[in-house]
Short mmCIF file of C-alpha atoms and ligand atoms in Angstrom, two decimals:
data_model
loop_
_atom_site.label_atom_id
_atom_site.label_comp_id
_atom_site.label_asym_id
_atom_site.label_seq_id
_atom_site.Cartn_x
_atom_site.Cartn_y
_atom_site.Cartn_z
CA UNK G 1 -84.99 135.04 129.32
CA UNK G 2 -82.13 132.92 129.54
CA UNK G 3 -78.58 134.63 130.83
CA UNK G 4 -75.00 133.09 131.45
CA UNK G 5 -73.92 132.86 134.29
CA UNK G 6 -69.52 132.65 133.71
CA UNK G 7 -67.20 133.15 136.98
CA UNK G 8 -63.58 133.62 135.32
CA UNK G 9 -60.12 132.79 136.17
CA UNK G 10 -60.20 128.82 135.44
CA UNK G 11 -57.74 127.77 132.87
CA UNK G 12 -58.91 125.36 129.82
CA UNK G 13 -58.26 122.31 129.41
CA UNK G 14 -59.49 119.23 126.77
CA UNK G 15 -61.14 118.57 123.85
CA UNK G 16 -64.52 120.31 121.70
CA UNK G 17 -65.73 119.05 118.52
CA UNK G 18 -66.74 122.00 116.41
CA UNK G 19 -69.52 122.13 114.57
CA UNK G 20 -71.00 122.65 110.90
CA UNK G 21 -70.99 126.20 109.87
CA UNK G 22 -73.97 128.43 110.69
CA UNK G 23 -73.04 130.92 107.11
CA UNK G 24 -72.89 127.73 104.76
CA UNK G 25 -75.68 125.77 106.49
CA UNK G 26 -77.77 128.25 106.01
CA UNK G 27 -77.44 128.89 102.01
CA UNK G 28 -77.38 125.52 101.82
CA UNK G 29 -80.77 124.99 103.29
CA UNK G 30 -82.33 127.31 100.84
CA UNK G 31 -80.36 125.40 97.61
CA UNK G 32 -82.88 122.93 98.58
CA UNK G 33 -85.54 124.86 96.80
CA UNK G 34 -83.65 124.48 93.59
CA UNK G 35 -84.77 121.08 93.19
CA UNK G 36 -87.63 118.33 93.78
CA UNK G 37 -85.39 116.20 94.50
CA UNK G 38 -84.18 115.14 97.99
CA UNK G 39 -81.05 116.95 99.39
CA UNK G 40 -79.21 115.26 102.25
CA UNK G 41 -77.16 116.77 104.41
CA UNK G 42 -75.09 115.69 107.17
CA UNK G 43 -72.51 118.06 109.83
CA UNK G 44 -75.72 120.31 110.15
CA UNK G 45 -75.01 122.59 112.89
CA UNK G 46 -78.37 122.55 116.14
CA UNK G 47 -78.30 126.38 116.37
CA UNK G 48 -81.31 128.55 116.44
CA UNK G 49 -81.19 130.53 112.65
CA UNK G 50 -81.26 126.72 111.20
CA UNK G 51 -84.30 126.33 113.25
CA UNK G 52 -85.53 129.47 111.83
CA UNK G 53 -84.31 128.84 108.60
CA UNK G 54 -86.65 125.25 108.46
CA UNK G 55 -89.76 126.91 109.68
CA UNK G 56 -89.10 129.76 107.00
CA UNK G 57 -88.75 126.72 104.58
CA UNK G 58 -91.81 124.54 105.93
CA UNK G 59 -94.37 127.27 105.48
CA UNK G 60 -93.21 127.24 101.70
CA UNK G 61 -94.16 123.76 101.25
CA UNK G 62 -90.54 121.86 102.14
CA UNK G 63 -90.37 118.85 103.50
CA UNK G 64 -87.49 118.01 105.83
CA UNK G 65 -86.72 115.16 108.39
CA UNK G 66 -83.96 115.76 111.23
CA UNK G 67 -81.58 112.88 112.86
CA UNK G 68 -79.22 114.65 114.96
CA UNK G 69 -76.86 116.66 112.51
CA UNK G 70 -78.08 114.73 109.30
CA UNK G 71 -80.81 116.59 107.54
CA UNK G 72 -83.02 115.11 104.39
CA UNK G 73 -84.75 117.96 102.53
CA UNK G 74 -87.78 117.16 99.88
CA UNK G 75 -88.63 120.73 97.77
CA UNK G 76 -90.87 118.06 95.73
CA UNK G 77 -94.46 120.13 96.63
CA UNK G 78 -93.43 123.99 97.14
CA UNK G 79 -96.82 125.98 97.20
CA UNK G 80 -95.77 128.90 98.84
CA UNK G 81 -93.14 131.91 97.62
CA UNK G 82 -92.99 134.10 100.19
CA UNK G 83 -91.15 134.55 103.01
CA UNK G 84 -92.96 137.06 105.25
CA UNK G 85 -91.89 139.86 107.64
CA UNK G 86 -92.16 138.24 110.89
CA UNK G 87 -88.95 135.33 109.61
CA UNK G 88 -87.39 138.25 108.05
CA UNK G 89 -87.25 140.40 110.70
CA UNK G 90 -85.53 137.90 113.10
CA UNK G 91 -82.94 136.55 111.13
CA UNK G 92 -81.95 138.43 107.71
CA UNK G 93 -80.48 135.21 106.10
CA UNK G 94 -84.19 134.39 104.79
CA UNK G 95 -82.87 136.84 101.84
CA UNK G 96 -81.27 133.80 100.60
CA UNK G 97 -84.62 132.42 99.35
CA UNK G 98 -85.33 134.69 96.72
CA UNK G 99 -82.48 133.70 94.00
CA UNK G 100 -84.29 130.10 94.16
CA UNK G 101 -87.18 131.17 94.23
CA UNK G 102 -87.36 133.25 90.98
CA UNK G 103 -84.86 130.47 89.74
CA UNK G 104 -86.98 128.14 89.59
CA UNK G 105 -90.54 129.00 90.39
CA UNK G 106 -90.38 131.88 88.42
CA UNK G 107 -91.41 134.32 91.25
CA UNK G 108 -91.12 135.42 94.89
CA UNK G 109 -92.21 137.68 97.91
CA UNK G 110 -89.48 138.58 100.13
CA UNK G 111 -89.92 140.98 102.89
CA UNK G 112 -87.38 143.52 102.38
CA UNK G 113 -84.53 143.18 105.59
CA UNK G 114 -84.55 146.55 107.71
CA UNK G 115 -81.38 147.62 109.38
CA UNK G 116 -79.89 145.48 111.99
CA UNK G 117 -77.83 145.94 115.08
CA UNK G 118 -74.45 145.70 113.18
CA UNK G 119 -75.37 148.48 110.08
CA UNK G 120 -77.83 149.18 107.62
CA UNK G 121 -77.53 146.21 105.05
CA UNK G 122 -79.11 146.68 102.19
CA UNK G 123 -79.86 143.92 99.92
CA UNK G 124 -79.39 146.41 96.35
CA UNK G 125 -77.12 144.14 94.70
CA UNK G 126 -79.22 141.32 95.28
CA UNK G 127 -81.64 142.91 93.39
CA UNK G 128 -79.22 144.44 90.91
CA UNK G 129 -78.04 141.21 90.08
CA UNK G 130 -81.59 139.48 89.37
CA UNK G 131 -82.26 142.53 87.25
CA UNK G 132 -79.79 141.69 85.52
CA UNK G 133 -80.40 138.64 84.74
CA UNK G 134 -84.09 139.44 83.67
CA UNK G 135 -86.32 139.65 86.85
CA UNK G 136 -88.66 142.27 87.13
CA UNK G 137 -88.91 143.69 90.79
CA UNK G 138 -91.33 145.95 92.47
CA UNK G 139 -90.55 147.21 96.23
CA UNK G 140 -94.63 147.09 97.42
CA UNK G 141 -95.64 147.27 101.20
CA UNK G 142 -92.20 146.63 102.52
CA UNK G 143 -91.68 143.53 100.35
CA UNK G 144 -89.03 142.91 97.02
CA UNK G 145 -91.79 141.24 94.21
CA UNK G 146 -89.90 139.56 92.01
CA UNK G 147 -91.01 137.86 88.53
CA UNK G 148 -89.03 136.50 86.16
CA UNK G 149 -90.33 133.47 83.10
CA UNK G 150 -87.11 132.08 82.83
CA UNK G 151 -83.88 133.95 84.31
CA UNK G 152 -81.07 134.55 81.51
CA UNK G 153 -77.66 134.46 82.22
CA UNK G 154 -75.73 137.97 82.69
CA UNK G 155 -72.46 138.95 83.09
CA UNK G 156 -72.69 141.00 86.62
CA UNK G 157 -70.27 143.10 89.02
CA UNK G 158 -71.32 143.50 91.89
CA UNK G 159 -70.39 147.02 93.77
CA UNK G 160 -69.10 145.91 96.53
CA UNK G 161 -68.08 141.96 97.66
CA UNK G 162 -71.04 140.56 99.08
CA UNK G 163 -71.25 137.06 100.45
CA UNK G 164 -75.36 136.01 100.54
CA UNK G 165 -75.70 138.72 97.64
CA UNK G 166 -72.90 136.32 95.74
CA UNK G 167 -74.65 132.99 96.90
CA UNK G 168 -77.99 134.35 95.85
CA UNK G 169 -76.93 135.24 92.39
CA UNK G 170 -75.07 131.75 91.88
CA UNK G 171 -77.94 130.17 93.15
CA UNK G 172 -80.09 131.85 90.75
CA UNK G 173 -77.40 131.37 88.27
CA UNK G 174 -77.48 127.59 88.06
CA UNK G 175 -80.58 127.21 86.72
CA UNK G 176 -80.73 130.65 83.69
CA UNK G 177 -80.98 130.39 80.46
CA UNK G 178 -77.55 130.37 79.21
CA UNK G 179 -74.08 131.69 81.36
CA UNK G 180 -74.06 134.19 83.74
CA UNK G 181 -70.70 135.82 84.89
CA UNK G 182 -70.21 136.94 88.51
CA UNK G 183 -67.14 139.44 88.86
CA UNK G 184 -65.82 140.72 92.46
CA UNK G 185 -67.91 137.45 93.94
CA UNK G 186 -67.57 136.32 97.74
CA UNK G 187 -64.60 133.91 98.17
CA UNK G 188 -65.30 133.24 101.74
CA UNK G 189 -65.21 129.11 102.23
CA UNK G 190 -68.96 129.10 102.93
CA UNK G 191 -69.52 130.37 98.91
CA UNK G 192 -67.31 127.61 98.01
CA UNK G 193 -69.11 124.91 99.89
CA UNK G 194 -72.65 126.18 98.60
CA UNK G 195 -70.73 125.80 94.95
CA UNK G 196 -69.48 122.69 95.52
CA UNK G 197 -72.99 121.55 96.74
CA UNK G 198 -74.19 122.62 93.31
CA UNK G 199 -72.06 121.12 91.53
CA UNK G 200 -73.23 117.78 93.53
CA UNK G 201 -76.46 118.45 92.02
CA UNK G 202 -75.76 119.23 88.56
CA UNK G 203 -74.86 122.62 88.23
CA UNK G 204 -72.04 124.22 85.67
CA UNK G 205 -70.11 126.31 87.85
CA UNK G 206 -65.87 127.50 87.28
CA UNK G 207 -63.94 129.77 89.08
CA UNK G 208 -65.15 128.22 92.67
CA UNK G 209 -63.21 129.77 95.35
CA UNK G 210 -62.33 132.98 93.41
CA UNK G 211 -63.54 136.72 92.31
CA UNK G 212 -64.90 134.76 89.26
CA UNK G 213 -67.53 132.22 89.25
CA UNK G 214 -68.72 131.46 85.62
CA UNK G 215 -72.12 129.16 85.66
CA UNK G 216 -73.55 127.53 82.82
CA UNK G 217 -76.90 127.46 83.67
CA UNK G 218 -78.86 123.79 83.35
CA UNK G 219 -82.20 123.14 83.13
CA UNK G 220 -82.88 121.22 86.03
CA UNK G 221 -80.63 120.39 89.36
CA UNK G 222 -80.74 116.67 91.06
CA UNK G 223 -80.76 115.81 94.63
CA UNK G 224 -77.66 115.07 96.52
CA UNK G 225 -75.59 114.45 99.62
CA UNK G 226 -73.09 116.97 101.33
CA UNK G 227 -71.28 117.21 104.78
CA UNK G 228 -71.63 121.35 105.87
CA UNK G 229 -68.21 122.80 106.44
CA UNK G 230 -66.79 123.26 109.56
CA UNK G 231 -67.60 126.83 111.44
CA UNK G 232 -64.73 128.77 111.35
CA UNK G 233 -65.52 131.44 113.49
CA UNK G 234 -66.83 128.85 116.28
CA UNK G 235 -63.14 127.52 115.71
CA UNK G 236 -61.92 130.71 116.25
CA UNK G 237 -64.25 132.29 119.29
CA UNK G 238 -62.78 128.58 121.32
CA UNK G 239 -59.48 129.66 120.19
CA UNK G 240 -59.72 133.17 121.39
CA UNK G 241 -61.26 131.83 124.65
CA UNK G 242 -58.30 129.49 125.09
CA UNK G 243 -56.18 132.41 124.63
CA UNK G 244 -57.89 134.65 127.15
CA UNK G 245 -58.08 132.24 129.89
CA UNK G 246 -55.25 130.30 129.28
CA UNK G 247 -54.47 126.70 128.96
CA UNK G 248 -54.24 124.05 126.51
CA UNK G 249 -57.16 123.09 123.75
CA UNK G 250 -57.25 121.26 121.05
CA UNK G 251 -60.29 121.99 118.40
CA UNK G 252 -61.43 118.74 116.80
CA UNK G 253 -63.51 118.11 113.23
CA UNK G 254 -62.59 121.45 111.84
CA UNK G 255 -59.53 122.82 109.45
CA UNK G 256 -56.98 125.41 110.00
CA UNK G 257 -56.98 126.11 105.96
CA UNK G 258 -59.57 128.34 106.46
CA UNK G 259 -58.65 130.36 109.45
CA UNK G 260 -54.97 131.80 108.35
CA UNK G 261 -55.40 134.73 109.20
CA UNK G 262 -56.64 134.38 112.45
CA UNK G 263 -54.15 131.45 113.16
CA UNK G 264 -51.75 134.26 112.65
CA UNK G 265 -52.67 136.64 114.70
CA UNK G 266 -53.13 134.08 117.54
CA UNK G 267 -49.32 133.06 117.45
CA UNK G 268 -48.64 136.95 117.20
CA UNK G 269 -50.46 137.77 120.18
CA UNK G 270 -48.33 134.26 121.81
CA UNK G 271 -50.34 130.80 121.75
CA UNK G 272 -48.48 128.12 120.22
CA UNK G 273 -50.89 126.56 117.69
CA UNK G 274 -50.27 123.68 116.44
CA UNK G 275 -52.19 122.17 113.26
CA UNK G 276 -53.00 118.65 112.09
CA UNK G 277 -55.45 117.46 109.23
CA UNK G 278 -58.60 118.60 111.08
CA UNK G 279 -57.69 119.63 114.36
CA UNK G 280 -56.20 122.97 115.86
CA UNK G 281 -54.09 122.68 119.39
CA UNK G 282 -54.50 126.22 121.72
CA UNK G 283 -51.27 126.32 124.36
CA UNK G 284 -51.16 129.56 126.10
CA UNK G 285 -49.16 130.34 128.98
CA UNK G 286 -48.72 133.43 129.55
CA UNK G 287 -50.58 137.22 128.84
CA UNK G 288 -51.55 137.56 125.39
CA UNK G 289 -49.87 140.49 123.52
CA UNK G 290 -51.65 143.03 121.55
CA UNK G 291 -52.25 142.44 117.81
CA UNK G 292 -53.83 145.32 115.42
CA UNK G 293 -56.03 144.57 112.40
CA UNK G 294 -58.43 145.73 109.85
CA UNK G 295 -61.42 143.44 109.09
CA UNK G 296 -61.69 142.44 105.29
CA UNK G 297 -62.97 139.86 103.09
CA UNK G 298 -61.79 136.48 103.19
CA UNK G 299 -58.96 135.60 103.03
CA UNK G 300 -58.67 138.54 104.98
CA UNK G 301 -59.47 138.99 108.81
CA UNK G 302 -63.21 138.57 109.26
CA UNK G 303 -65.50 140.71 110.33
CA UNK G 304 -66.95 137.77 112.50
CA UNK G 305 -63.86 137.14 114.37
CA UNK G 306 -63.56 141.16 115.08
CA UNK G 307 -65.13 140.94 118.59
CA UNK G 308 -63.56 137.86 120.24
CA UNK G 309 -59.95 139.35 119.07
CA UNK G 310 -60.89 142.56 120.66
CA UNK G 311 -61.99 140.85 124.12
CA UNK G 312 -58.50 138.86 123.82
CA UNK G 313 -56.81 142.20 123.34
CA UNK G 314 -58.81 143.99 126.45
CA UNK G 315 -56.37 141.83 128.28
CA UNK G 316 -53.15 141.69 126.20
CA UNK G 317 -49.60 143.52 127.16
CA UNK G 318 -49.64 146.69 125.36
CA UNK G 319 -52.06 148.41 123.31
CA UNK G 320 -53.79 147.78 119.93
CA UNK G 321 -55.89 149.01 116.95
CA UNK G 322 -58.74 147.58 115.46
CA UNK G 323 -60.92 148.76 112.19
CA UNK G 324 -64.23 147.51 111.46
CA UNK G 325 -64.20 148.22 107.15
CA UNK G 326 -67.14 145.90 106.71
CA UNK G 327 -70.28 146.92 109.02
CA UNK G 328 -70.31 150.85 109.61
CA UNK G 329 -71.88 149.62 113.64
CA UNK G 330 -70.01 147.01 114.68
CA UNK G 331 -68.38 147.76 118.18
CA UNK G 332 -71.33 147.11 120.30
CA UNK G 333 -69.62 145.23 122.25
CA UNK G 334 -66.85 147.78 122.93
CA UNK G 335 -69.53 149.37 126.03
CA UNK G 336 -69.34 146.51 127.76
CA UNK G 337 -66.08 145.43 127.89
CA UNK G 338 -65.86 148.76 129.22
CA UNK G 339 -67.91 147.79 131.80
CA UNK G 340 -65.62 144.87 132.84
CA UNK G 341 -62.82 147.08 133.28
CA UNK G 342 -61.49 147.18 129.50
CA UNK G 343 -60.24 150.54 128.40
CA UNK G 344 -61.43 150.82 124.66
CA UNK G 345 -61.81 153.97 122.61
CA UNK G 346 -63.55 154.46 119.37
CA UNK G 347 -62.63 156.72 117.08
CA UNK G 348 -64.17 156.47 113.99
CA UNK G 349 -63.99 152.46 112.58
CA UNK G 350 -61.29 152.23 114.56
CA UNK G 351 -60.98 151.04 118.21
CA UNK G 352 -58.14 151.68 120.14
CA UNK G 353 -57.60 149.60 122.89
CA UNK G 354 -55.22 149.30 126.03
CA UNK G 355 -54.52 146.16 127.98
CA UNK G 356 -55.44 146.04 131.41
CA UNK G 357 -53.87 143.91 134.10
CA UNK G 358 -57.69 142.49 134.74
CA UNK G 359 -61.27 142.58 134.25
CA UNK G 360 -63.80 142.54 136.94
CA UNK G 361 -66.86 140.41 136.15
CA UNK G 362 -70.49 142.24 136.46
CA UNK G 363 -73.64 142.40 134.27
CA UNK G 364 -73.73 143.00 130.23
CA UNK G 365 -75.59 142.47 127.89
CA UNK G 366 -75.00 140.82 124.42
CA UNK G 367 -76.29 143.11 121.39
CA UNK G 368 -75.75 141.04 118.93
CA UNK G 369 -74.14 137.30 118.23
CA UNK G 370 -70.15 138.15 118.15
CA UNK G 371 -70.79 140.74 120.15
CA UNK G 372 -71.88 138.01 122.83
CA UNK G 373 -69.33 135.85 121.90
CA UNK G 374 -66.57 138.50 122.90
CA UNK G 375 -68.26 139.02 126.45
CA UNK G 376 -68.48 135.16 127.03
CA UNK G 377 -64.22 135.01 126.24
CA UNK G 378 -64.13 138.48 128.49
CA UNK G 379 -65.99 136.70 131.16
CA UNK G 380 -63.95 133.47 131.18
CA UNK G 381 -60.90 136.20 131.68
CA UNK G 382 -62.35 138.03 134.30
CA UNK G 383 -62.33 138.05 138.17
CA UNK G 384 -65.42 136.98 139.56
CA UNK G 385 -68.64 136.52 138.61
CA UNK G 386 -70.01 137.65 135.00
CA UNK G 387 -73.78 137.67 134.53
CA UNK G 388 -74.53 137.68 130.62
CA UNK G 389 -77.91 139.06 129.63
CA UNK G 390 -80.13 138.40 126.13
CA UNK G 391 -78.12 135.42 125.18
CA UNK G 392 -80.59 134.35 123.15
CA UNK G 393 -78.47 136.08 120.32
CA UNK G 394 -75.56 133.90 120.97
CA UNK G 395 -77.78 130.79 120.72
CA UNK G 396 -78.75 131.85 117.17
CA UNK G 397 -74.77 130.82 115.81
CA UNK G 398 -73.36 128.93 118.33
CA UNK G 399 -74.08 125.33 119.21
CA UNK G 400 -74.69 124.97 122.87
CA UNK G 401 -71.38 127.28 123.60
CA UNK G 402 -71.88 126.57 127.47
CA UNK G 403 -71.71 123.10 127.22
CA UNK G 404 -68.85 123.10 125.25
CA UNK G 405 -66.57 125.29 127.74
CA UNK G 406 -68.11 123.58 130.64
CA UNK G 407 -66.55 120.36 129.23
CA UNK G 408 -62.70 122.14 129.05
CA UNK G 409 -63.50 123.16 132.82
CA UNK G 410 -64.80 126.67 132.34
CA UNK G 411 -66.97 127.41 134.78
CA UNK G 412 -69.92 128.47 132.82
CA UNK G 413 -74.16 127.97 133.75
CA UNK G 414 -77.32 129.01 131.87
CA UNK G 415 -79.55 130.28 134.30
CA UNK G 416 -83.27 131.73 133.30
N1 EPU X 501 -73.97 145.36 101.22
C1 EPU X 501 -74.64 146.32 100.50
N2 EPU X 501 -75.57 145.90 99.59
C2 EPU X 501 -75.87 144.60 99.39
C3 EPU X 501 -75.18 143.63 100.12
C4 EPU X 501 -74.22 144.04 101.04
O1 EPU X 501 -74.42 147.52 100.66
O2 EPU X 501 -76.75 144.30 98.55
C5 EPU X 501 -72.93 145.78 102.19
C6 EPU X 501 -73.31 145.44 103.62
O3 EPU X 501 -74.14 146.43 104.21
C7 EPU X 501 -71.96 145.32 104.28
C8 EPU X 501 -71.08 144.74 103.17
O4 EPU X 501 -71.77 145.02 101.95
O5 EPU X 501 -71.49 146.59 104.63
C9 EPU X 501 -70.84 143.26 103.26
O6 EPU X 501 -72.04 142.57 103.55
P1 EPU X 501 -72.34 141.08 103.08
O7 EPU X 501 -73.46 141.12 102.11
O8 EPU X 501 -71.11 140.40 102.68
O9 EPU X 501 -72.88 140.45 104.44
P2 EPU X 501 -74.01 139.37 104.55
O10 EPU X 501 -73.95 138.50 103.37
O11 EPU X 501 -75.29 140.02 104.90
C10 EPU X 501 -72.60 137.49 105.70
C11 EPU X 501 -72.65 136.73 106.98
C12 EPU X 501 -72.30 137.64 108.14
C13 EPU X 501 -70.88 138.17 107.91
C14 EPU X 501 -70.82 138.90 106.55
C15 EPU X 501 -69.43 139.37 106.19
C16 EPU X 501 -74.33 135.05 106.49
C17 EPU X 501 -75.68 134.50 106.72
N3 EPU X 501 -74.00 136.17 107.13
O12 EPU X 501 -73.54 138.56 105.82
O13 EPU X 501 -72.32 136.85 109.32
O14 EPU X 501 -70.53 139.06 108.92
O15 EPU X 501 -71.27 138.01 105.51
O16 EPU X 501 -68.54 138.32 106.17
O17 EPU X 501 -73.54 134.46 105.77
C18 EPU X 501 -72.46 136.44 111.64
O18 EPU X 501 -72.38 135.23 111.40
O19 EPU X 501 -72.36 136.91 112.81
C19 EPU X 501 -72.67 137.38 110.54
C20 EPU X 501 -73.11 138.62 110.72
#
């Protein structure tokens, strides 16, 4: 099993191009279904869940042809609607297959998602939302069997704000009889550029980047070509590793338009960020400073970025608070930046954490992909050497990470 091998202390210095986004590649992907037409796609990021993601799509039938980051995807000859336990179970994004699905084919087999190191996620208002809209579902031998003639449009309201449950629905949405009417949708930027996508290929969708999306469904969508948004929270883990370690980085192909929040908090806790069309400059001199925050929905502070702020604060002058409000198991990480030296306590969602001078590099082990992000920035701020076990979870959202620090003279090896 491959580990990391990171001895800390080296400043950062240079230039990384970021790459597409792992949460809008992968709805994307599955919008392919929606038509037999070919989709091409360029800025597609090389990370392991798009791998999984193609092989999940493959087995149905999908054709697809890779060139570096551009991606052509034929749904022309789908014979297969399932997508069975063994995908499932490794990466819980397959959900987003079943709005197409039933869209279009008029049924699907999805094995139902279990919990998963971060909380329990259930995928009820997936289902509550396809009900609505006319889908009959059965839960039989661990799998959501869903049948539907023709989908009709609803008006729905979702429970809580769910970002695949919104794409899902919208995906479904675009091709039901008549308009459907999501309230309390996803805003994050990855629902906007799956909406904008559809839109490319024919869809009837208002209200894009709000609490509202209002689709007119069509009868058919065409093919069509779209760049993938830049990743945000890889923007963000390079910024909080600049910040940790110190030095001077700029972030090229991405946009700051999307990160406020985090931009924020980064001058808060003292790096000078500077912003241009679609790069992001780091400067840090000196020892971060604590910054609290809560984790909401965008354009809140994400969940995603949650970790990598708390390895930046393990460090800082002074002492913060951090609350998890969106996964009820999402401090993982805080054991083993323990284990470096940090001095984190939990109480409840709520982390409380108090800088220390340093961290001492030694063994840990990622638990799940921000979590392994936070120990890579904690290891890069560390004395001495930092061994970082299981990174396979790391290589499932971020595109060669090692490379990419290596090149801004972090020292930084995968070893097996
Ligand atoms: N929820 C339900 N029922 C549902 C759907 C969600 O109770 O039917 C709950 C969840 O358990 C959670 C909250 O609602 O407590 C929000 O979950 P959401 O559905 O928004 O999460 P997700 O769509 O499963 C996506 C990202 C996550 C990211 C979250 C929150 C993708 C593929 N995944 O997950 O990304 O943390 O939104 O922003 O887009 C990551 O990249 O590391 C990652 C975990």
């Amino acid at each position: 099993m491959d580990k990391l091998l990171i001895t800390g202390g080296k400043r950062l210095s240079g230039e990384i191009a970021i790459s597409g986004a792992k949460n809008a590649a992968l709805p994307i992907l599955c919008a392919g279904l929606l038509t037999s037409e070919t989709l091409q796609l360029s800025n597609v990021p090389h990370l392991q869940d798009v791998t999984t993601m193609l092989k999940l799509l493959r087995q149905m039938g999908m054709r697809t042809e890779q060139d570096g980051d551009r991606l052509a995807l034929d749904a022309g000859a789908i014979e297969r609607l399932e997508a069975p336990y063994e995908m499932v179970k490794t990466m819980r994004a397959s959900i987003l297959v079943l709005g197409p699905l039933v869209a279009r084919f008029g049924e699907a087999r999805v094995s139902l998602p279990g919990g998963c190191a971060i909380g329990s996620r259930p995928v009820d208002q997936h289902i509550k939302g396809l009900q609505a809209m006319g889908a009959e579902i059965t839960i039989e031998a661990g799998y959501i069997h869903a049948k539907a003639k023709k989908l009709k449009g609803a008006r729905i309201v979702t429970d809580m704000i769910t970002v695949t449950g919104t794409e899902n629905l919208l995906m479904a949405a675009t091709l039901a009889e008549g308009e459907t009417i999501l309230e309390n949708a996803a805003r994050e930027p990855e629902v906007t550029d799956l909406a904008n996508l559809l839109v490319a290929m024919g869809a009837k969708i208002d209200g894009i980047g709000t609490d509202r999306l209002v689709v007119q469904g069509v009868d058919r969508l065409h093919g069509a070509s779209h760049a993938v948004i830049p990743d945000r929270i890889e923007t963000g883990t390079f910024l909080c590793a600049a910040a940790a370690a110190g030095g001077d980085v700029t972030l090229t192909r991405t946009r700051s338009d999307i990160l406020d929040v985090a931009l924020d908090k980064l001058r808060e806790a003292g790096v000078v960020i500077t912003t241009g069309p679609d790069w992001i400059r780091a400067q840090m001199a000196a020892r971060p400073k604590a910054v609290s925050f809560r984790t909401t929905e965008y354009p809140g502070f994400p969940t995603d970025m949650q970790a990598q702020f708390m390895a930046l604060n393990c460090i800082a002058e002074g002492s913060s608070r951090v609350t998890e409000t969106i996964f009820e198991n999402r401090f993982m990480h805080v054991q083993e930046l323990n284990r470096l030296g940090a001095s984190i306590d939990i109480d409840g969602h709520t982390a409380v954490i108090t800088g220390v001078d340093k961290l001492i590099g030694a063994p840990v082990m990622a638990t799940d992909l921000r979590a392994s992000a936070s120990l890579v920035i904690a290891g890069l701020a560390a004395q001495g050497h930092t061994l970082i076990d299981r990174i396979y979870h790391l290589d499932r959202g971020y595109d060669r990470m090692e490379v990419k620090l290596s090149a801004v003279g972090a020292d930084i090896q995968r070893t097996k």
